[in-house]
PDB file of C-alpha atoms and ligand atoms in Angstrom:
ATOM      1  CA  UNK A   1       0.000   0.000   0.000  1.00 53.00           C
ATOM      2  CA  UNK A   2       1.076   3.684  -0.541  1.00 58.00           C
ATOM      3  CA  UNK A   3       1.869   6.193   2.063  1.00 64.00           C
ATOM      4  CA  UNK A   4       2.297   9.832   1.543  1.00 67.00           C
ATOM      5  CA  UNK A   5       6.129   9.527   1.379  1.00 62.00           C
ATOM      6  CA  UNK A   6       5.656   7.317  -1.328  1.00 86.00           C
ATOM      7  CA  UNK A   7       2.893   8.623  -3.688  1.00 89.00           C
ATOM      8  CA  UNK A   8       4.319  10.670  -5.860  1.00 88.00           C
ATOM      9  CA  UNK A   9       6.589   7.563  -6.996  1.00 90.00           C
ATOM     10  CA  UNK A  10       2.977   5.405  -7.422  1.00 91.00           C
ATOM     11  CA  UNK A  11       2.380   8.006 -10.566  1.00 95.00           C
ATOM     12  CA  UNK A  12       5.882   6.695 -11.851  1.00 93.00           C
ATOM     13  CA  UNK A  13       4.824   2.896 -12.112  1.00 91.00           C
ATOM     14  CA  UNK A  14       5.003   1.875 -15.595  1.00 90.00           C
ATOM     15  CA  UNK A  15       1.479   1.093 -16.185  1.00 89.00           C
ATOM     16  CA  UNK A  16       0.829   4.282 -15.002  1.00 92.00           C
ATOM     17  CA  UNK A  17       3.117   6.171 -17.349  1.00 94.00           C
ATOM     18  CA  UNK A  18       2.122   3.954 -20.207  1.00 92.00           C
ATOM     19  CA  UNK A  19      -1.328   5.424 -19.888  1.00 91.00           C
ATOM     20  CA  UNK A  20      -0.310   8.581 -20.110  1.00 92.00           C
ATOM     21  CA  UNK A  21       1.655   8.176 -22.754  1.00 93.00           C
ATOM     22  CA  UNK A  22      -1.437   7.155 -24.581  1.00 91.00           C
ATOM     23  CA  UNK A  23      -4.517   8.467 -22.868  1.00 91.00           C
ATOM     24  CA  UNK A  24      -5.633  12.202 -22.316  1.00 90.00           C
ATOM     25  CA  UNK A  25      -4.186  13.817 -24.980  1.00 89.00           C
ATOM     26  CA  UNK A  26      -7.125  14.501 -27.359  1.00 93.00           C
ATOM     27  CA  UNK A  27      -9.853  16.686 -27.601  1.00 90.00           C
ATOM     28  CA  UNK A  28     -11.906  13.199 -27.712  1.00 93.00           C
ATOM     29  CA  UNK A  29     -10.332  12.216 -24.147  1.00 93.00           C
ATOM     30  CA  UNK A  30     -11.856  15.273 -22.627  1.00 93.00           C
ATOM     31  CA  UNK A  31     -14.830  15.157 -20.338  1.00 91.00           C
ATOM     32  CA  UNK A  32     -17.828  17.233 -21.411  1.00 91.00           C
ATOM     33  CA  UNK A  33     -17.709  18.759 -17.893  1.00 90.00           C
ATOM     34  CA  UNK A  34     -13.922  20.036 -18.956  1.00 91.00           C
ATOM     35  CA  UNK A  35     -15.138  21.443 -22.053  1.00 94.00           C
ATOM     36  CA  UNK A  36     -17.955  23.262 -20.770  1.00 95.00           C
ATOM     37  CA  UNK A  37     -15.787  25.810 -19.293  1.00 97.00           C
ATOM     38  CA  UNK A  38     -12.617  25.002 -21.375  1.00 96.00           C
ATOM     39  CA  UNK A  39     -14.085  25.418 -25.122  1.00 93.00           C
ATOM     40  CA  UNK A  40     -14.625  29.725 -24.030  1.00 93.00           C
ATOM     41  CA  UNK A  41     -11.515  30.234 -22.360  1.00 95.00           C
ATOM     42  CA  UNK A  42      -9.245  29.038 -25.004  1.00 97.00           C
ATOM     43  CA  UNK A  43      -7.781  32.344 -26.833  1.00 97.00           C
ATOM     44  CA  UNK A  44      -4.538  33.104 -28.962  1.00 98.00           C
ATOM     45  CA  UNK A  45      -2.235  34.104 -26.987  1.00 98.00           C
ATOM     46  CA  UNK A  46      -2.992  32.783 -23.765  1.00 98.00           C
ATOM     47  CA  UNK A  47      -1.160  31.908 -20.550  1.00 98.00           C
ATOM     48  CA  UNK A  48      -1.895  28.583 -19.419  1.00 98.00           C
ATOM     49  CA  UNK A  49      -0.726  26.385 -15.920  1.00 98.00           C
ATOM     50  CA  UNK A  50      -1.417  23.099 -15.655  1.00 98.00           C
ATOM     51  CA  UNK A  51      -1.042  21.635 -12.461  1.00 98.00           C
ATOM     52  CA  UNK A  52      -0.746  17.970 -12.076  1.00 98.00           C
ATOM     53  CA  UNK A  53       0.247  17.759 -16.121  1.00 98.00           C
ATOM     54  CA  UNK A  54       1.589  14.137 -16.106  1.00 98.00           C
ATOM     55  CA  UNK A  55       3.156  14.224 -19.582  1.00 98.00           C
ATOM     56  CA  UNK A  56       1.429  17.240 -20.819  1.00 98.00           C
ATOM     57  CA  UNK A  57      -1.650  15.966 -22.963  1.00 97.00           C
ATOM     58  CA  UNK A  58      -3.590  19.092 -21.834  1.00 97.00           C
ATOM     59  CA  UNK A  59      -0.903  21.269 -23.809  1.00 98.00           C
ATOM     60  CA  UNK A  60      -2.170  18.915 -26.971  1.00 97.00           C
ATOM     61  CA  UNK A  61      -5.088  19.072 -26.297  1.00 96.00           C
ATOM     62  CA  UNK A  62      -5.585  23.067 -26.696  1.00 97.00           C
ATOM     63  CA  UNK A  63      -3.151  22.857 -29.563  1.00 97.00           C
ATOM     64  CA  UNK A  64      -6.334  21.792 -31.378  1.00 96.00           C
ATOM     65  CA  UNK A  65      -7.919  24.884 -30.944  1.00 96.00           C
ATOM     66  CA  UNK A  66      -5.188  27.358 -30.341  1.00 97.00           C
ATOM     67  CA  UNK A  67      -1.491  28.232 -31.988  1.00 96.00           C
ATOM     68  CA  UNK A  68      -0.116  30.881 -29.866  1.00 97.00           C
ATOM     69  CA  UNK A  69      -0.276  30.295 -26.562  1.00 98.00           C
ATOM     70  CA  UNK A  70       2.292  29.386 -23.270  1.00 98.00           C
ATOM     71  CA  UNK A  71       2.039  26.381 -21.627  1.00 98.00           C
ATOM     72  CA  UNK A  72       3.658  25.809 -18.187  1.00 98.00           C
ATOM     73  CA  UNK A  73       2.714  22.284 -16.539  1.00 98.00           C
ATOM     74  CA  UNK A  74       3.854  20.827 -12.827  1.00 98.00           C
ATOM     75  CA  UNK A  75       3.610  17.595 -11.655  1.00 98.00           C
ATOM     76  CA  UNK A  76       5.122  15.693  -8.481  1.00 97.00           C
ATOM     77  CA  UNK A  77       6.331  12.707 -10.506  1.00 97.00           C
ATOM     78  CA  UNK A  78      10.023  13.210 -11.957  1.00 97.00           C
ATOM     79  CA  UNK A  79       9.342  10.689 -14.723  1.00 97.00           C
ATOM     80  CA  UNK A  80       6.433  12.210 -15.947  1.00 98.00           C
ATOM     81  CA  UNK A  81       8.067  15.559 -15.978  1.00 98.00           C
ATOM     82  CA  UNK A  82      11.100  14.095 -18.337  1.00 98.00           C
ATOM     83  CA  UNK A  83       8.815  12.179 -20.678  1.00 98.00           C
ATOM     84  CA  UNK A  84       6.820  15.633 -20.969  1.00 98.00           C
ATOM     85  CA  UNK A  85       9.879  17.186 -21.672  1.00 98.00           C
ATOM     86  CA  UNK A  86      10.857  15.179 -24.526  1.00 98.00           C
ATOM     87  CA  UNK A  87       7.620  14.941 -25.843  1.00 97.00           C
ATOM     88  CA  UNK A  88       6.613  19.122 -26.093  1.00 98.00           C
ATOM     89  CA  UNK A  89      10.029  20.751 -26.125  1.00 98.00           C
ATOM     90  CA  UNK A  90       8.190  23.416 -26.966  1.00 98.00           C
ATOM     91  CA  UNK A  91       6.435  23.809 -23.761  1.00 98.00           C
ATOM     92  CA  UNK A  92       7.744  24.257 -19.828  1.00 98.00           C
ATOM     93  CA  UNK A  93       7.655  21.152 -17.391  1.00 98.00           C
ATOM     94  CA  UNK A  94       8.516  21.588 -13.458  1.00 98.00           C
ATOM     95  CA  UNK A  95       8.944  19.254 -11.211  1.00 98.00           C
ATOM     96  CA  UNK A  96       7.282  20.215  -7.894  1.00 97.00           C
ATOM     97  CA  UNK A  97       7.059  18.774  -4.797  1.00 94.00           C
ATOM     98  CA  UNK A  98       3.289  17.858  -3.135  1.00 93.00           C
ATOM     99  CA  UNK A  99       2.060  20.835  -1.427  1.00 91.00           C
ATOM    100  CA  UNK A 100       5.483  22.986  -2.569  1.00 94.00           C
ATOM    101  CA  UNK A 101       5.233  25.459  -5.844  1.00 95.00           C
ATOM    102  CA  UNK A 102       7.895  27.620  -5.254  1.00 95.00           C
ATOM    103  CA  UNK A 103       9.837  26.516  -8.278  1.00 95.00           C
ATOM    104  CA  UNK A 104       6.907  28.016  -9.955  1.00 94.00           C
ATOM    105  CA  UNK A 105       7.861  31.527  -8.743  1.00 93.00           C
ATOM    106  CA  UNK A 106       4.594  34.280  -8.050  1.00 91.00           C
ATOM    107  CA  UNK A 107       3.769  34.425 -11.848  1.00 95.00           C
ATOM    108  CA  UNK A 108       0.119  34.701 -12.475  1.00 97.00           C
ATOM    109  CA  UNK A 109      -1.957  32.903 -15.465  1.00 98.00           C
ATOM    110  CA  UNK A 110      -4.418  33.644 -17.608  1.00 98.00           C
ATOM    111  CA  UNK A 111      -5.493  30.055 -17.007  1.00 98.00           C
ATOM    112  CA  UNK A 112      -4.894  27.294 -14.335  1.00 98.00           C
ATOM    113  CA  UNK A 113      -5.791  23.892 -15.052  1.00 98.00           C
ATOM    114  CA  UNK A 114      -6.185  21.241 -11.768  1.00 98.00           C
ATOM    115  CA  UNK A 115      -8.171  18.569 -13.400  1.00 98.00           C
ATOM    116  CA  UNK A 116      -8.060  14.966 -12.432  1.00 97.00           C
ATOM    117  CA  UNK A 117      -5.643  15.436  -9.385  1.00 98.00           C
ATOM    118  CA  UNK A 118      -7.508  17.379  -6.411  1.00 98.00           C
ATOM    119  CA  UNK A 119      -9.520  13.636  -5.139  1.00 98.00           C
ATOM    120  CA  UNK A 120      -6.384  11.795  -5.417  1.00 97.00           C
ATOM    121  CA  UNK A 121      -4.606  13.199  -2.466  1.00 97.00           C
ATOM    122  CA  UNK A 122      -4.985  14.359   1.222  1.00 96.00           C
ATOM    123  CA  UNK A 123      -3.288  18.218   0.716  1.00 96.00           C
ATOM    124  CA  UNK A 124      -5.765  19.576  -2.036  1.00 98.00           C
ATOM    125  CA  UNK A 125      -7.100  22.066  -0.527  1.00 98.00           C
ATOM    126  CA  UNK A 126      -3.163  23.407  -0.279  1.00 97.00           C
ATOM    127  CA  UNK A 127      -2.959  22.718  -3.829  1.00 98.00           C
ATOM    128  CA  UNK A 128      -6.232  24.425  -4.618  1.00 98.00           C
ATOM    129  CA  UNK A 129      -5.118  27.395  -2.977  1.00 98.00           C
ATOM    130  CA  UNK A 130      -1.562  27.414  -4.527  1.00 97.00           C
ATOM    131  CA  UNK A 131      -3.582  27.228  -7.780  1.00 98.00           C
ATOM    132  CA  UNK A 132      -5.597  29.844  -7.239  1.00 98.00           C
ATOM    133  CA  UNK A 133      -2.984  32.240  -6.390  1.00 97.00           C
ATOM    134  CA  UNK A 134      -1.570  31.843  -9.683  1.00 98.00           C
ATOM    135  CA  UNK A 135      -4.328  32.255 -10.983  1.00 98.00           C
ATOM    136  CA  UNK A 136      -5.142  35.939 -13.277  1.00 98.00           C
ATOM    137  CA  UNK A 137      -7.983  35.139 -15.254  1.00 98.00           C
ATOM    138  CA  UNK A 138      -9.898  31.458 -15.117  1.00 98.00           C
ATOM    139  CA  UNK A 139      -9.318  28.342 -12.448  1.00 98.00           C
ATOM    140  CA  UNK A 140     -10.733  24.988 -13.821  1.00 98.00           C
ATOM    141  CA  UNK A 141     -10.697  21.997 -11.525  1.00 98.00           C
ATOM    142  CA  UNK A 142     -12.487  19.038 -10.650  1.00 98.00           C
ATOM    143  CA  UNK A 143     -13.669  17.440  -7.666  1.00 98.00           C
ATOM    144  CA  UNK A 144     -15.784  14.616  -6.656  1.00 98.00           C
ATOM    145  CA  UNK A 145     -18.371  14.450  -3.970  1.00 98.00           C
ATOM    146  CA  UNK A 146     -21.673  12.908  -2.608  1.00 97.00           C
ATOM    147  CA  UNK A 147     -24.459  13.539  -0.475  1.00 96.00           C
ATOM    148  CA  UNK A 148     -23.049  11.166   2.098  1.00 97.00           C
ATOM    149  CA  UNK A 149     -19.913  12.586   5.034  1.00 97.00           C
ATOM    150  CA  UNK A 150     -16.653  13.552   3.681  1.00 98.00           C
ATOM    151  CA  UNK A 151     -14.608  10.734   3.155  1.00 98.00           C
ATOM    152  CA  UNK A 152     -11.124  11.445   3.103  1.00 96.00           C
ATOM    153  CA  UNK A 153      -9.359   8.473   5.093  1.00 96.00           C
ATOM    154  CA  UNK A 154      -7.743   5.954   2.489  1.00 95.00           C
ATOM    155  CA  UNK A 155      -8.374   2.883   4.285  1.00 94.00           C
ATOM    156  CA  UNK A 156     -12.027   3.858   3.572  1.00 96.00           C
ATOM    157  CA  UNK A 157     -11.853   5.254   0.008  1.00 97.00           C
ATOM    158  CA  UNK A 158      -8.563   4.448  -2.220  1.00 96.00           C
ATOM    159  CA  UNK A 159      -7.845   4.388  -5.688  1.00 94.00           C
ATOM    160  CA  UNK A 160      -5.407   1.621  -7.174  1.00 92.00           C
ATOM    161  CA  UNK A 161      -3.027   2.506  -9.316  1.00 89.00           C
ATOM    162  CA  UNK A 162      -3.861  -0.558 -12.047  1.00 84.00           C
ATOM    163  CA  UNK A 163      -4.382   1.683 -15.504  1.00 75.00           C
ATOM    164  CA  UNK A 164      -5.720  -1.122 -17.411  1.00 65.00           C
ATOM    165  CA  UNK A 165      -2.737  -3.202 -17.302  1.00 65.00           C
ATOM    166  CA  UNK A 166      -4.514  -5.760 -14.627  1.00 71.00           C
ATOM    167  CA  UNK A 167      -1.006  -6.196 -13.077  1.00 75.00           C
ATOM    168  CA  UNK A 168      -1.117  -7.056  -8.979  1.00 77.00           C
ATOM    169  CA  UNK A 169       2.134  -4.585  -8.107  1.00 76.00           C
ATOM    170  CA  UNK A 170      -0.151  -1.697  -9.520  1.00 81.00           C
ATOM    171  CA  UNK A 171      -3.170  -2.716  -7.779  1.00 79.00           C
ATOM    172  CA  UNK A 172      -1.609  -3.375  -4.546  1.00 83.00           C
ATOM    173  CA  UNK A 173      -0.358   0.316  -4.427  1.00 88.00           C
ATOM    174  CA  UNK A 174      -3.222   3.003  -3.114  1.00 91.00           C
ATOM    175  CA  UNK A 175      -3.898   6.605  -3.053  1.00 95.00           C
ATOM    176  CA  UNK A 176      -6.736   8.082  -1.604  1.00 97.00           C
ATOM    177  CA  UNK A 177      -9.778   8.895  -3.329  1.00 97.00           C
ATOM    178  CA  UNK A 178     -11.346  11.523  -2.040  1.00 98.00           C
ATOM    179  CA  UNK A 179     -15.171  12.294  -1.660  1.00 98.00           C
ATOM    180  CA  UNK A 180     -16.461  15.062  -0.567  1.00 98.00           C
ATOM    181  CA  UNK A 181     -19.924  15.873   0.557  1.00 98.00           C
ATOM    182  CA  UNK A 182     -21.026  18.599  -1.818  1.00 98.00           C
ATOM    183  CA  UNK A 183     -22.091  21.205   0.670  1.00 98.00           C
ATOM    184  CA  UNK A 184     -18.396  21.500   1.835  1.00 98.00           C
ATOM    185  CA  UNK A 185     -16.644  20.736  -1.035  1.00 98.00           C
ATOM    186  CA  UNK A 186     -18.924  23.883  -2.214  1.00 98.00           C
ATOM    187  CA  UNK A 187     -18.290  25.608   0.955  1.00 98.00           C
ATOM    188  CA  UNK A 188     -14.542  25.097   0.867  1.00 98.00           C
ATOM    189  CA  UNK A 189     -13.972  26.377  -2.793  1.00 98.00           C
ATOM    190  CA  UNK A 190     -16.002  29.582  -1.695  1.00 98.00           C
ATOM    191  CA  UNK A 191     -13.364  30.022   1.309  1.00 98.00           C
ATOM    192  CA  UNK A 192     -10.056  29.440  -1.177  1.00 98.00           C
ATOM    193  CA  UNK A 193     -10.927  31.690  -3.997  1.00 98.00           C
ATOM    194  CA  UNK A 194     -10.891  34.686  -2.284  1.00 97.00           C
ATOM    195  CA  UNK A 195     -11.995  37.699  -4.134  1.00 97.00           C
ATOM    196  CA  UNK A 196     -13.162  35.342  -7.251  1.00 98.00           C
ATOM    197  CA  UNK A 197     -15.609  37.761  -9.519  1.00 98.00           C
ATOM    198  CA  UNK A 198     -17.773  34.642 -10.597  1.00 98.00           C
ATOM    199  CA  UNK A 199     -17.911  31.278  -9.357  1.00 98.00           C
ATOM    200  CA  UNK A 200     -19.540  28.297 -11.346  1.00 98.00           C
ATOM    201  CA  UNK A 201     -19.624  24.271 -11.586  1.00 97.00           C
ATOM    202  CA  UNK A 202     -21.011  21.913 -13.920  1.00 97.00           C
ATOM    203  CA  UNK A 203     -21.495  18.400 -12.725  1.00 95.00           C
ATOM    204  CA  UNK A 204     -22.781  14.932 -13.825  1.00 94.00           C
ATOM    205  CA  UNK A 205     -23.476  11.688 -11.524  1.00 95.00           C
ATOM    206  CA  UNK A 206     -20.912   8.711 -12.755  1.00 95.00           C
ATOM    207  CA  UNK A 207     -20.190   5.684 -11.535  1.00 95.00           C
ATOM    208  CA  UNK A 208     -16.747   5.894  -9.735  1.00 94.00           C
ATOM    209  CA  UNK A 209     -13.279   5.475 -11.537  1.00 90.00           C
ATOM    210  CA  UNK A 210     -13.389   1.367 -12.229  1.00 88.00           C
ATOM    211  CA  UNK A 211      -9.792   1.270 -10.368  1.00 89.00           C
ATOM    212  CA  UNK A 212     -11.570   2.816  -6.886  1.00 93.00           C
ATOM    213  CA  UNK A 213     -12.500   1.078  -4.144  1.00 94.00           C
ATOM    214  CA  UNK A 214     -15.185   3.406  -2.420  1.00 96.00           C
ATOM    215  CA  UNK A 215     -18.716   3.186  -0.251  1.00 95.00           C
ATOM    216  CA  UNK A 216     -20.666   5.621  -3.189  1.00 95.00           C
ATOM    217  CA  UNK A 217     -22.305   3.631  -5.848  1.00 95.00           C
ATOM    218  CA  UNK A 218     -22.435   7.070  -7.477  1.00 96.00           C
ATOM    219  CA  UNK A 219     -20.336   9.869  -7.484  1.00 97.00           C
ATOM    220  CA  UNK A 220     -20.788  13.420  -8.434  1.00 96.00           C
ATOM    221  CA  UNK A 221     -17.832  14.614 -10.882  1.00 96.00           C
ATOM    222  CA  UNK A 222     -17.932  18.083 -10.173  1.00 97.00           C
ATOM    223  CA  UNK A 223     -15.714  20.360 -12.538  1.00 97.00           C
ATOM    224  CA  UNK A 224     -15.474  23.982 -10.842  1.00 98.00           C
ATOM    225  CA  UNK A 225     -14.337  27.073 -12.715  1.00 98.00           C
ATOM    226  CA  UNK A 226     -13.759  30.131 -10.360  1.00 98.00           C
ATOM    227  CA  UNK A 227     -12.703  33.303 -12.311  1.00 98.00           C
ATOM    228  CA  UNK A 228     -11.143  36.785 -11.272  1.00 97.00           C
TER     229      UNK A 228
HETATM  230  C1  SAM B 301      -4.806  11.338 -12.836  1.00 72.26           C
HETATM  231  S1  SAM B 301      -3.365  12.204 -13.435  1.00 72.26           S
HETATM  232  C2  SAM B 301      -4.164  13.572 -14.264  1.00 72.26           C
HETATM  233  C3  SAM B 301      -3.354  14.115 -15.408  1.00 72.26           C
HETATM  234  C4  SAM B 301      -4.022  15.263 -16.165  1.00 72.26           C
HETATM  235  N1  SAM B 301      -4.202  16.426 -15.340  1.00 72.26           N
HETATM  236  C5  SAM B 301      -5.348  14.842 -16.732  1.00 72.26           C
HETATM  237  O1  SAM B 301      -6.387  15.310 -16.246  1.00 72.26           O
HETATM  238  O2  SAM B 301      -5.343  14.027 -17.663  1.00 72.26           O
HETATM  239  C6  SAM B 301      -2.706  12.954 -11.992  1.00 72.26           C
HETATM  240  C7  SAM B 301      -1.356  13.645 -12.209  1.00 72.26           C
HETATM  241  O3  SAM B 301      -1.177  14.566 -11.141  1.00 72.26           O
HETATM  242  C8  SAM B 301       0.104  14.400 -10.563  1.00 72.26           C
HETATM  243  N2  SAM B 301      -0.042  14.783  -9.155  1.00 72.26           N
HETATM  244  C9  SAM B 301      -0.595  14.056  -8.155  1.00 72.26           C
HETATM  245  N3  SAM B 301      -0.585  14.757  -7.019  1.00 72.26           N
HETATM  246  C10 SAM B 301      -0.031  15.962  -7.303  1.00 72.26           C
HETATM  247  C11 SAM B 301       0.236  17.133  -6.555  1.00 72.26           C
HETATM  248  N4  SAM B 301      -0.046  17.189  -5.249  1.00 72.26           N
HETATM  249  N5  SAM B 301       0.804  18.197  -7.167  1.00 72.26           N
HETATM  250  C12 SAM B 301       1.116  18.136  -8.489  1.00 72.26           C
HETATM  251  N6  SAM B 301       0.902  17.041  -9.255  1.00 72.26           N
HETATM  252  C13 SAM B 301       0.314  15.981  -8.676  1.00 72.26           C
HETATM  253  C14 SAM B 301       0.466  12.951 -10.803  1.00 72.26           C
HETATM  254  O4  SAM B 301       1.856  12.733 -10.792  1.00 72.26           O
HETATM  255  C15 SAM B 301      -0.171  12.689 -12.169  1.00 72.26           C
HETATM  256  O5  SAM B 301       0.713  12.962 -13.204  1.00 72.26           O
END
């Protein structure tokens, strides 16, 4: 099983980068909930952070719809960080520690991307904050929640780290998957993006990732997008 010492190394197990490699880097692989407040933010020019990039498929991803634009992404796993590197030379890759962006300096973005990273570890909130205060313009991240208490203990709710490759090493090793019960979750993004001009969500009830182990039948995949 994973601790926190440890989980930044679970996002460097093969299977794991393999789907990277592969997976999220299309216009296709976006959610609708991403879109929704993606599609009207995306405009030449554009300064973009992406926390939690893995190899950078979000930097693709907007290539589709935009030329000019600069693309900064972070991530806590060194591996992903190098592939990125190689892969979008083009582009900036920084290898942070969890809860520590101070290689990222005090520059503000147009955009910040957190998507797909907040439920998967115990110090979001720090990470939603640090995202927000590099934030200029837009904020778009995701969360996912219930109706039910907060559950943020791993031994309760935990995600394995088997990407499709059915392999036991990956499954064995777990990071939390956190649910949040929608009134904080809501309550708790009001109290982090201070001074925020408009706050919205868009949500959509989904079975849970197939690779979490977790009480809800249901979850809510909540994408928030809080804006200066
Ligand atoms: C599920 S992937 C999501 C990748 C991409 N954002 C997407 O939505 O397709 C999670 C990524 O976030 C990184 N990560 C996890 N915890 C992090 C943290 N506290 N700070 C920065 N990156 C983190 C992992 O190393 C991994 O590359």
């Amino acid at each position: 099983m994973s601790d926190k010492a440890t989980d930044h190394q679970a996002w460097g197990l093969p299977g794991v980068l393999d789907f990277f490699a592969e997976r999220r880097g299309t216009g296709a692989e976006v959610y609708p909930s991403e879109w929704f407040f993606l599609k009207d933010r995306l405009k030449e020019g554009l300064s973009i952070l992406d926390i939690g990039c893995a190899q950078g498929g979000f930097a693709q991803v907007i290539a589709e719809r935009i030329k000019n634009f600069c693309y900064v992404g972070a991530d806590v796993n060194a591996e992903m960080i190098a592939r990125a590197r190689t892969r979008l030379p083009q582009h900036t890759f920084i290898h942070v520690r969890e809860g520590d962006f101070s290689a990222l300096g005090d520059e503000k973005f147009d955009l910040v991307l957190a998507l797909g990273i907040l439920h998967l570890h115990e110090t979001w909130r720090e990470t939603l904050a640090a995202a927000w205060a590099r934030t200029g313009g837009a904020m778009i991240f995701d969360l996912r929640e219930w109706s039910g208490l907060t559950i943020a203990d791993r031994s309760q709710s935990y995600m394995t780290m088997d990407f499709h490759r059915n392999d036991n090493t990956h499954k064995a090793i777990r990071l939390p998957y956190i649910l949040l019960n929608s009134d904080e979750a809501r309550q708790i993004v009001f109290e982090t993006c201070i001074g925020a001009r408009t706050i919205n969500h868009h949500d959509y009830a989904h079975a849970p990732s197939a690779t979490a182990v977790t009480p809800a039948k249901l979850v809510t995949m909540n994408t928030w997008c809080a804006e200066r």
